[in-house]
Tab-separated table of C-alpha atoms in Angstrom:
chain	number	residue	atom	x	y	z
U	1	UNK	CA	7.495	16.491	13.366
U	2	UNK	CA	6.765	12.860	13.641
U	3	UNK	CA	5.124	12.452	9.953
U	4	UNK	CA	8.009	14.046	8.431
U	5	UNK	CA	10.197	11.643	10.666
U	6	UNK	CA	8.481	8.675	9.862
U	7	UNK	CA	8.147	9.483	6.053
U	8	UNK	CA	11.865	10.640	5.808
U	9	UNK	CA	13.497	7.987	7.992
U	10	UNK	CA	12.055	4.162	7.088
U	11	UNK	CA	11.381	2.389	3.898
U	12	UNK	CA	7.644	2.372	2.667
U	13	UNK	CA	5.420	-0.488	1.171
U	14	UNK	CA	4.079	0.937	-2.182
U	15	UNK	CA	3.780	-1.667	-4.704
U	16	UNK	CA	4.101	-5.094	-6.187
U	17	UNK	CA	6.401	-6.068	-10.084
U	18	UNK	CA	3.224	-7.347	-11.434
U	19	UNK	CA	1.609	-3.972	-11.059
U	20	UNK	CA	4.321	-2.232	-13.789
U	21	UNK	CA	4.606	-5.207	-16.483
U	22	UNK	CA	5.445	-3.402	-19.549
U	23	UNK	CA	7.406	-0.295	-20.467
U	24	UNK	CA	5.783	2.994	-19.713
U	25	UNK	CA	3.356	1.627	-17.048
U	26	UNK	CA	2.965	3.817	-14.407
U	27	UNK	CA	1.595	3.819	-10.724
U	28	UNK	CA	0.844	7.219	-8.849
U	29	UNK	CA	0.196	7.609	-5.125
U	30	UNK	CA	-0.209	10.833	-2.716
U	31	UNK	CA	1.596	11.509	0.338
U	32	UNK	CA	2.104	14.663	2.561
U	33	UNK	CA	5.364	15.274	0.499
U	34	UNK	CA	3.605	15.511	-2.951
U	35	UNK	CA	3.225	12.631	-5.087
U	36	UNK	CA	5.336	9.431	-5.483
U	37	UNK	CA	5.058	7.674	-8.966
U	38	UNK	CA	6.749	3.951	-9.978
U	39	UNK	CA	7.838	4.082	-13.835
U	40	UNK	CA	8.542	1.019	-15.817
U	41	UNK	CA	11.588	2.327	-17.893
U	42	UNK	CA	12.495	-0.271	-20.311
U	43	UNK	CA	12.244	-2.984	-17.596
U	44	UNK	CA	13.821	-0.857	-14.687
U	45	UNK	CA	11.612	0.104	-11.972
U	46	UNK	CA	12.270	4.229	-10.962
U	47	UNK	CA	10.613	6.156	-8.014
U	48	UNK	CA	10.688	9.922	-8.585
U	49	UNK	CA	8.360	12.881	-7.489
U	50	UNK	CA	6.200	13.137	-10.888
U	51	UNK	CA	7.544	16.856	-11.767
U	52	UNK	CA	9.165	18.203	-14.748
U	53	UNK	CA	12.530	19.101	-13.469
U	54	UNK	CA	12.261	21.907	-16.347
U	55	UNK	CA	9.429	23.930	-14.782
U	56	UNK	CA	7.670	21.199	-12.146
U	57	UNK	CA	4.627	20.223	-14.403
U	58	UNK	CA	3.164	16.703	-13.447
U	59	UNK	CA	4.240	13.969	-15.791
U	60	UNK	CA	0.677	11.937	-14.824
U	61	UNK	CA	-2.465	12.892	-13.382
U	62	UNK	CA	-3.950	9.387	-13.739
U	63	UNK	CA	-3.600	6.900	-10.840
U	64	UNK	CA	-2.300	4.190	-13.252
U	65	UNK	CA	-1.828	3.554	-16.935
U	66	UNK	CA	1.145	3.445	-19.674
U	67	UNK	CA	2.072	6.568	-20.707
U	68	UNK	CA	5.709	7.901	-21.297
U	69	UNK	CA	6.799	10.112	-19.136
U	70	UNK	CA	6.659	12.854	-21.335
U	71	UNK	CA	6.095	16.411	-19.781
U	72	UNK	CA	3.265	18.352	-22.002
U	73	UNK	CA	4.344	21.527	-21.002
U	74	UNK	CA	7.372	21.639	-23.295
U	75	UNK	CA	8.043	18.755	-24.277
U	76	UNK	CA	10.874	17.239	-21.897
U	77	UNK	CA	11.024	13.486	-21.419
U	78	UNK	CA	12.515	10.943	-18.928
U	79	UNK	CA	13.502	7.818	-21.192
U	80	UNK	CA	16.412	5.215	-20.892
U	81	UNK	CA	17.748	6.841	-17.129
U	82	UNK	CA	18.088	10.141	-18.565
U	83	UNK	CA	15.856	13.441	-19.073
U	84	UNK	CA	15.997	14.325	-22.693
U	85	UNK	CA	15.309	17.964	-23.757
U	86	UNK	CA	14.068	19.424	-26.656
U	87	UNK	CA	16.106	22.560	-28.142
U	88	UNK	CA	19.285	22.423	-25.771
U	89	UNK	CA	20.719	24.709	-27.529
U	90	UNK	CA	18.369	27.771	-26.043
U	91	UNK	CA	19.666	26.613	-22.256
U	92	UNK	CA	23.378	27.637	-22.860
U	93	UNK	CA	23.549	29.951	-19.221
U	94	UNK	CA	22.208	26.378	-17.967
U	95	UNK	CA	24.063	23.194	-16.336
U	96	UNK	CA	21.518	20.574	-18.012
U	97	UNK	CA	23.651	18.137	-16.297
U	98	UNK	CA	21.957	19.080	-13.010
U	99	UNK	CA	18.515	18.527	-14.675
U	100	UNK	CA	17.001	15.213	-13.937
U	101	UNK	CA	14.378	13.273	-11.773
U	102	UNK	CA	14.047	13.829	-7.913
U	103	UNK	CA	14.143	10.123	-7.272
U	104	UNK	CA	13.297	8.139	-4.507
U	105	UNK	CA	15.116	5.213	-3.316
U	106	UNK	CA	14.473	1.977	-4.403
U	107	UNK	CA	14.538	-1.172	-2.926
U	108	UNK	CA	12.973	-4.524	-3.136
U	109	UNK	CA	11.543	-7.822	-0.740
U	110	UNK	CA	11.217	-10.040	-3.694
U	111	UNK	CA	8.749	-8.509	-6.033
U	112	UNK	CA	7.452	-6.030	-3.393
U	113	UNK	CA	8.659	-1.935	-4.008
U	114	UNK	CA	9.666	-0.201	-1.159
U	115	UNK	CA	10.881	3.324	-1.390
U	116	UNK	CA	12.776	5.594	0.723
U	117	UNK	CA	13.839	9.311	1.338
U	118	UNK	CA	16.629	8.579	4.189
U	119	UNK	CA	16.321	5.500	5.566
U	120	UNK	CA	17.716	5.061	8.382
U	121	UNK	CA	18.337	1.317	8.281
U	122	UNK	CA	18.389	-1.298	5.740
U	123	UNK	CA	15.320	-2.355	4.504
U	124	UNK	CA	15.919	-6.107	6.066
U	125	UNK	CA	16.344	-4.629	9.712
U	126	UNK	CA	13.220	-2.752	8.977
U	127	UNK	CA	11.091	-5.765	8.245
U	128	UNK	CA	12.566	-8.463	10.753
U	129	UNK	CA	11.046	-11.440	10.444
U	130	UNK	CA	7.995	-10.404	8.756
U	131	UNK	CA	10.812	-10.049	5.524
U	132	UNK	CA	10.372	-13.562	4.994
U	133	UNK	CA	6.413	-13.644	4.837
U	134	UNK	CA	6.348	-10.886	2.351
U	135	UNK	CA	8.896	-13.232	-0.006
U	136	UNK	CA	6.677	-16.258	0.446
U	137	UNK	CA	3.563	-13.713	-0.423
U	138	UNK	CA	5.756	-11.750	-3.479
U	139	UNK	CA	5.799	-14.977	-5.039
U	140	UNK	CA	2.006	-15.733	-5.234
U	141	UNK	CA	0.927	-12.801	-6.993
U	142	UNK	CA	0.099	-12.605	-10.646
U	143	UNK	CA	-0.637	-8.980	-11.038
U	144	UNK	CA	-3.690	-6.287	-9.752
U	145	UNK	CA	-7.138	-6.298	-10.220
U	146	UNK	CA	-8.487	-3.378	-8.751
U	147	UNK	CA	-7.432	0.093	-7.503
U	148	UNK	CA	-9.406	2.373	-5.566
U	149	UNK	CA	-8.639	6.066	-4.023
U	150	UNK	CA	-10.448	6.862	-1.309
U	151	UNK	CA	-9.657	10.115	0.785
U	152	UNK	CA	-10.395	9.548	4.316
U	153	UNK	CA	-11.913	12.385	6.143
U	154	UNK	CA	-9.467	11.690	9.500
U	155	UNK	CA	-5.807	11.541	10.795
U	156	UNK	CA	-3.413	8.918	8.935
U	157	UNK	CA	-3.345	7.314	12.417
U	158	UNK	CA	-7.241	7.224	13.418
U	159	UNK	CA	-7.179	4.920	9.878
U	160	UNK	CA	-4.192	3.158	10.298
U	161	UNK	CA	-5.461	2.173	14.096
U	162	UNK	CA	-8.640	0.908	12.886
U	163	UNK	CA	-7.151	-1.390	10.746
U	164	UNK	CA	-4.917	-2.449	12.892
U	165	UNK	CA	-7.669	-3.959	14.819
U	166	UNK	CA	-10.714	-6.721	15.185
U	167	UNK	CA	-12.521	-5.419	17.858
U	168	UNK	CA	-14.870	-2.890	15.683
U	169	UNK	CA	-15.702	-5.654	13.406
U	170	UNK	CA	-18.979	-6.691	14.206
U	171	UNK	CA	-20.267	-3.485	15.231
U	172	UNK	CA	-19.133	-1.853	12.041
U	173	UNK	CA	-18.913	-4.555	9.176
U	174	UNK	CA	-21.501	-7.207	10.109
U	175	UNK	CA	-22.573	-7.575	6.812
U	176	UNK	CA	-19.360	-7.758	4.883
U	177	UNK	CA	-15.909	-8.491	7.026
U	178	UNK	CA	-17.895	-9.496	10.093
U	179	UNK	CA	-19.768	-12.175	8.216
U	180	UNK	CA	-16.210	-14.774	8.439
U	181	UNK	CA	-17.052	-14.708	12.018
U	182	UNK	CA	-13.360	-14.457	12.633
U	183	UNK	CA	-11.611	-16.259	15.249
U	184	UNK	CA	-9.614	-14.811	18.230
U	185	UNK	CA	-6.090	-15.032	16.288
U	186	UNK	CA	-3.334	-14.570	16.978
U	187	UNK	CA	-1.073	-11.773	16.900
U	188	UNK	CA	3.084	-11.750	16.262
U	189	UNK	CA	5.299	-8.847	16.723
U	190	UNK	CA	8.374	-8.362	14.123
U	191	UNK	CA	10.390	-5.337	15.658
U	192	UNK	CA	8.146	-2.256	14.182
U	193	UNK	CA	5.956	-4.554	12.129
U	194	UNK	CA	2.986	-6.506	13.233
U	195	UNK	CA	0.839	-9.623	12.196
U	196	UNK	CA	-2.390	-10.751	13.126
U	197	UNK	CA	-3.600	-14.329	11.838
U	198	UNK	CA	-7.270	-15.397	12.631
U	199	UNK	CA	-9.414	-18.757	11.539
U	200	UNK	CA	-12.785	-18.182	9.165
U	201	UNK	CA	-15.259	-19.541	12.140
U	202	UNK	CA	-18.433	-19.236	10.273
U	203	UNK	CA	-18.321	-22.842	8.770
U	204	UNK	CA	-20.278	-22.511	5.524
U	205	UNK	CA	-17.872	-19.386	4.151
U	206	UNK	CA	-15.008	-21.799	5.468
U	207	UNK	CA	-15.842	-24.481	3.555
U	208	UNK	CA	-16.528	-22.906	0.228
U	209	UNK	CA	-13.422	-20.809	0.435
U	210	UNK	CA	-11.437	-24.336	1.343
U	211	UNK	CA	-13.158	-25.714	-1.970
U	212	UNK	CA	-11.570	-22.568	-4.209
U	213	UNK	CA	-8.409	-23.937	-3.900
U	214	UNK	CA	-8.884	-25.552	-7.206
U	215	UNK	CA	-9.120	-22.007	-9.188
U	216	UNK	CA	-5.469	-21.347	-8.112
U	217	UNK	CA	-1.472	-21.972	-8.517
U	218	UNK	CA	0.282	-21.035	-5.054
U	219	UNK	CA	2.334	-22.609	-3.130
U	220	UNK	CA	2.038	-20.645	-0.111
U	221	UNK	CA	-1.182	-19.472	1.828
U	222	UNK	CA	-2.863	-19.300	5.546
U	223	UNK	CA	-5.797	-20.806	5.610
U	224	UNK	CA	-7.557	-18.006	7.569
U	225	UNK	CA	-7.558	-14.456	7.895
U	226	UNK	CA	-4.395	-13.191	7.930
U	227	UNK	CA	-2.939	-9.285	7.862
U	228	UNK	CA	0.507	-7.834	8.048
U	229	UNK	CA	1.156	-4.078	9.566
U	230	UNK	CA	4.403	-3.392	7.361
U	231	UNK	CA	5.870	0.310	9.433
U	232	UNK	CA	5.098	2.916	9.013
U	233	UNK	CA	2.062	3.156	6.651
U	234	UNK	CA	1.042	0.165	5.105
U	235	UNK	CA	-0.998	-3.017	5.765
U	236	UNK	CA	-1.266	-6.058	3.511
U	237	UNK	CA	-4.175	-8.962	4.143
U	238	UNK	CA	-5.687	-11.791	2.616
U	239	UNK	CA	-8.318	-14.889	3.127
U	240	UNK	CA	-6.544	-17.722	2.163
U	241	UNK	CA	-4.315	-16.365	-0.120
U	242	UNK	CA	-5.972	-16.132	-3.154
U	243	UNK	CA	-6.167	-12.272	-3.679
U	244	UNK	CA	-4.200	-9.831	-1.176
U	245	UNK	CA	-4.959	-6.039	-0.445
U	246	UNK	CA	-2.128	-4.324	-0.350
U	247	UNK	CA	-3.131	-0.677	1.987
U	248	UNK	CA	-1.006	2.400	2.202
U	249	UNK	CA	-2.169	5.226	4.941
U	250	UNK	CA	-0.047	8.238	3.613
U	251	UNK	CA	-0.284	11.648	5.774
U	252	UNK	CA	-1.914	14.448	4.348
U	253	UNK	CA	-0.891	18.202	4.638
U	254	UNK	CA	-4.158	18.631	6.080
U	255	UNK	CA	-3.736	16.515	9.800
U	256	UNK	CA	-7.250	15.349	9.511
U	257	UNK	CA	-6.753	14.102	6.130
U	258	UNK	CA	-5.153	10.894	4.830
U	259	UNK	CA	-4.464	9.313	1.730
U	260	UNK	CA	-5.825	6.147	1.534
U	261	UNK	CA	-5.147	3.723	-1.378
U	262	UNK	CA	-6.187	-0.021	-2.039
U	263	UNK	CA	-4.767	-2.385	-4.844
U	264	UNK	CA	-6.712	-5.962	-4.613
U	265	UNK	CA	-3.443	-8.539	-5.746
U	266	UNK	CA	-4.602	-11.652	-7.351
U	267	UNK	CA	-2.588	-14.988	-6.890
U	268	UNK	CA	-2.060	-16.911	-9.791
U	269	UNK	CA	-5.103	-18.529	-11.164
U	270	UNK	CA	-5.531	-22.052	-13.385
U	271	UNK	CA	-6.079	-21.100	-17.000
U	272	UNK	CA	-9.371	-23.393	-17.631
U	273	UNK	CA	-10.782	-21.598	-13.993
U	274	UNK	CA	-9.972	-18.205	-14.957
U	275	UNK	CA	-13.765	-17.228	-15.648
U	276	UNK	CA	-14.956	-18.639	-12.076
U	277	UNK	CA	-11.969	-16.846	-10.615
U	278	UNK	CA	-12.689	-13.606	-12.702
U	279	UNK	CA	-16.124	-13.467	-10.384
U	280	UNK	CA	-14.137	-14.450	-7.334
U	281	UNK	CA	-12.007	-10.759	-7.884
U	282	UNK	CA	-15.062	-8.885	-8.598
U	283	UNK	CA	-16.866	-9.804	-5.465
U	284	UNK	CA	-13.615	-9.425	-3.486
U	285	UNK	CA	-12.760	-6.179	-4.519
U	286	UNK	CA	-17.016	-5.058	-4.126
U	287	UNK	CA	-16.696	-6.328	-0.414
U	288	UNK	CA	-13.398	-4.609	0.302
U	289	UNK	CA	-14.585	-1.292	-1.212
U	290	UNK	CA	-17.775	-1.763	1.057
U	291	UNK	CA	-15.481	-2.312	3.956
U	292	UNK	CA	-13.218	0.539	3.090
U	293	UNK	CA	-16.086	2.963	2.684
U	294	UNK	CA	-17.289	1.282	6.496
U	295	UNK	CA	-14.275	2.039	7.799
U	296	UNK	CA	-14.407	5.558	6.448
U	297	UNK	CA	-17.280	6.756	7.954
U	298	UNK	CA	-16.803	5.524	11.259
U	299	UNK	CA	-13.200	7.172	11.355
U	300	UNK	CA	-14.356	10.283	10.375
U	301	UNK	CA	-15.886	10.379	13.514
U	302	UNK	CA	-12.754	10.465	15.363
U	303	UNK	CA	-11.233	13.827	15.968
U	304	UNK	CA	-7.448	13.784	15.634
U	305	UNK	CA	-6.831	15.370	19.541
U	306	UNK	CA	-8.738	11.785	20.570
U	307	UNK	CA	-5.224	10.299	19.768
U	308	UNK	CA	-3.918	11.646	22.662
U	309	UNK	CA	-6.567	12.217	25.094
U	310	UNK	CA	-8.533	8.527	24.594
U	311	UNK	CA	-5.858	6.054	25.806
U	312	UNK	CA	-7.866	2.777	26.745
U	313	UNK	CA	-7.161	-0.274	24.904
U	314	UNK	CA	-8.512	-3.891	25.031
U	315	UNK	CA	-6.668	-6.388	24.920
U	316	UNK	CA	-7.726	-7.567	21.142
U	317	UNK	CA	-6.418	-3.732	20.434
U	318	UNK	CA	-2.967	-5.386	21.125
U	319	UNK	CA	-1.569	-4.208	17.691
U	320	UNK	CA	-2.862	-0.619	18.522
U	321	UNK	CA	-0.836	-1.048	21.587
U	322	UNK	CA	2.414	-2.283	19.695
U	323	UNK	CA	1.793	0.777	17.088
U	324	UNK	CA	1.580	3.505	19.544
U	325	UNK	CA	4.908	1.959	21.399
U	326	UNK	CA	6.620	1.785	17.984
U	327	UNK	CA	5.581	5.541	17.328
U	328	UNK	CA	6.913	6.974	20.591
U	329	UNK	CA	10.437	4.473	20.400
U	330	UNK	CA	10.831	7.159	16.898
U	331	UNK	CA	9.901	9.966	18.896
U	332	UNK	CA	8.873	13.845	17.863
């Protein structure tokens, strides 16, 4: 099956350092497979399936917090790499050496988390070139401002392909993405991966986004619209690099389901402008929950057969194009 491929076989986009700070912070996301959490252990970032490996109760039910993980079933605990176990003594017909975490693989681009199953190349010759834009990104981000859940009533791919392109903009978001009048772009293939850049045409929104400049610290941006299709399920855009929303598009058991989740990142901001940029994030994140919720209902329109049956693409659907290529080069 081609989800169980894809999930299996490449790296995934699910996080950012600045998301996990402290000890105990956790981060939990959905996929077809169950759930994937990221758990700050004493510094060291783990991946693992969030079940006891006593009797598979969920560490976390939260999407985010601190919390050990600490199973309140019976007690067990992951701390310091290991599991620790209350009473071992009453497992004696046991091999507690073969209880611990089902982990994930971990590996990083910078201060981005990608985690794998199997992959089937390094995480480098999975990226390409667009390896070197996530670095220059990585580095601009001070931590996340908002999180939001959103279950999307379609097929992973009827999401995934509406984000990956601009032509249902003004039809569907002219009062929140549509309104930066954006440009035609341009768009760059990076082996599997994809990026579209476009300018901010409508010149007022241009101008005062140009003059927010002063509210931050980065030393990388584009000045424009600008999002990256990271394969297999996760997108990553920004205006003008001053907060970036980071996208993943998991599978669902259910085919017309998908687990959609949004972190807004925030780029580093100048201490005596934190207030003005603490309204900044707020509207951002308002406007991209608006657009999410946009995007929602149209998709759920969409029935997943469509994928195969409705084939006609125009030519600013270039990155559908490149995506549906991608999928068949992995094959079923």
């Amino acid at each position: 099956m081609l989800e169980n491929r894809l999930s299996h076989q490449y790296w995934h986009l699910v996080g950012h350092r600045t998301e996990l700070p402290v000890d105990n912070d956790f981060l939990l996301l959905n996929w077809a497979d169950g759930e994937i959490v990221l758990f700050n252990d004493h510094g060291n970032i783990v991946a693992f399936d969030n079940l006891c490996p006593h009797r598979g109760t969920r560490f976390f039910v939260e999407d985010h917090g601190n919390h050990p993980a600490h199973c309140a079933y019976h007690g067990w605990r992951y701390d310091a790499g290991r599991i620790h176990i209350p009473e071992p003594q009453r497992f004696t017909p046991c091999d507690l050496a073969k209880a611990h975490l089902n982990e994930f693989r971990l590996e990083w681009c910078a201060d981005f988390i990608f985690v794998g199953v199997a992959p089937i190349m390094t995480l480098s010759e999975q990226l390409r070139d667009t390896e070197q834009v996530l670095e220059e990104i990585s580095f601009n981000i001070a931590g996340r401002f908002d999180f939001n859940r959103y279950a999307f009533e379609c097929n992973w791919r009827v999401a995934l392909e509406n984000a990956l392109e601009p032509y249902h903009i003004d039809m569907v978001h002219p009062n929140s993405l549509g309104t930066l009048r954006l440009g035609e772009g341009e768009n760059t293939f990076h082996g599997l991966n994809s990026i579209w850049r476009a300018p901010v045409e409508n010149s007022r929104i241009d101008k005062q986004l140009r003059a927010m400049s002063r509210l931050f610290n980065i030393d990388y941006q584009y000045e424009g619209y600008q999002s990256l299709y990271i394969f297999p399920y996760a997108m990553l855009s920004s205006t003008y690099g001053y907060s970036y929303s980071l996208q993943n598009f998991f599978p669902a058991r259910d085919p017309a389901r998908t687990h959609f989740v949004s972190r807004l990142l925030t780029a580093p901001v100048v201490p005596e402008r934190l207030a003005t940029a603490q309204t900044f994030f707020e509207s951002t994140a308002q406007i991209n929950r608006k657009v999410f919720d946009e995007d929602h209902q149209i998709c759920k329109r969409i029935p997943t057969q469509a994928l195969q049956s409705h084939l006609i693409l125009a030519d600013n659907e270039a990155k559908v194009r490149h995506f549906r290529e991608s999928l068949a080069s992995v094959g079923d």
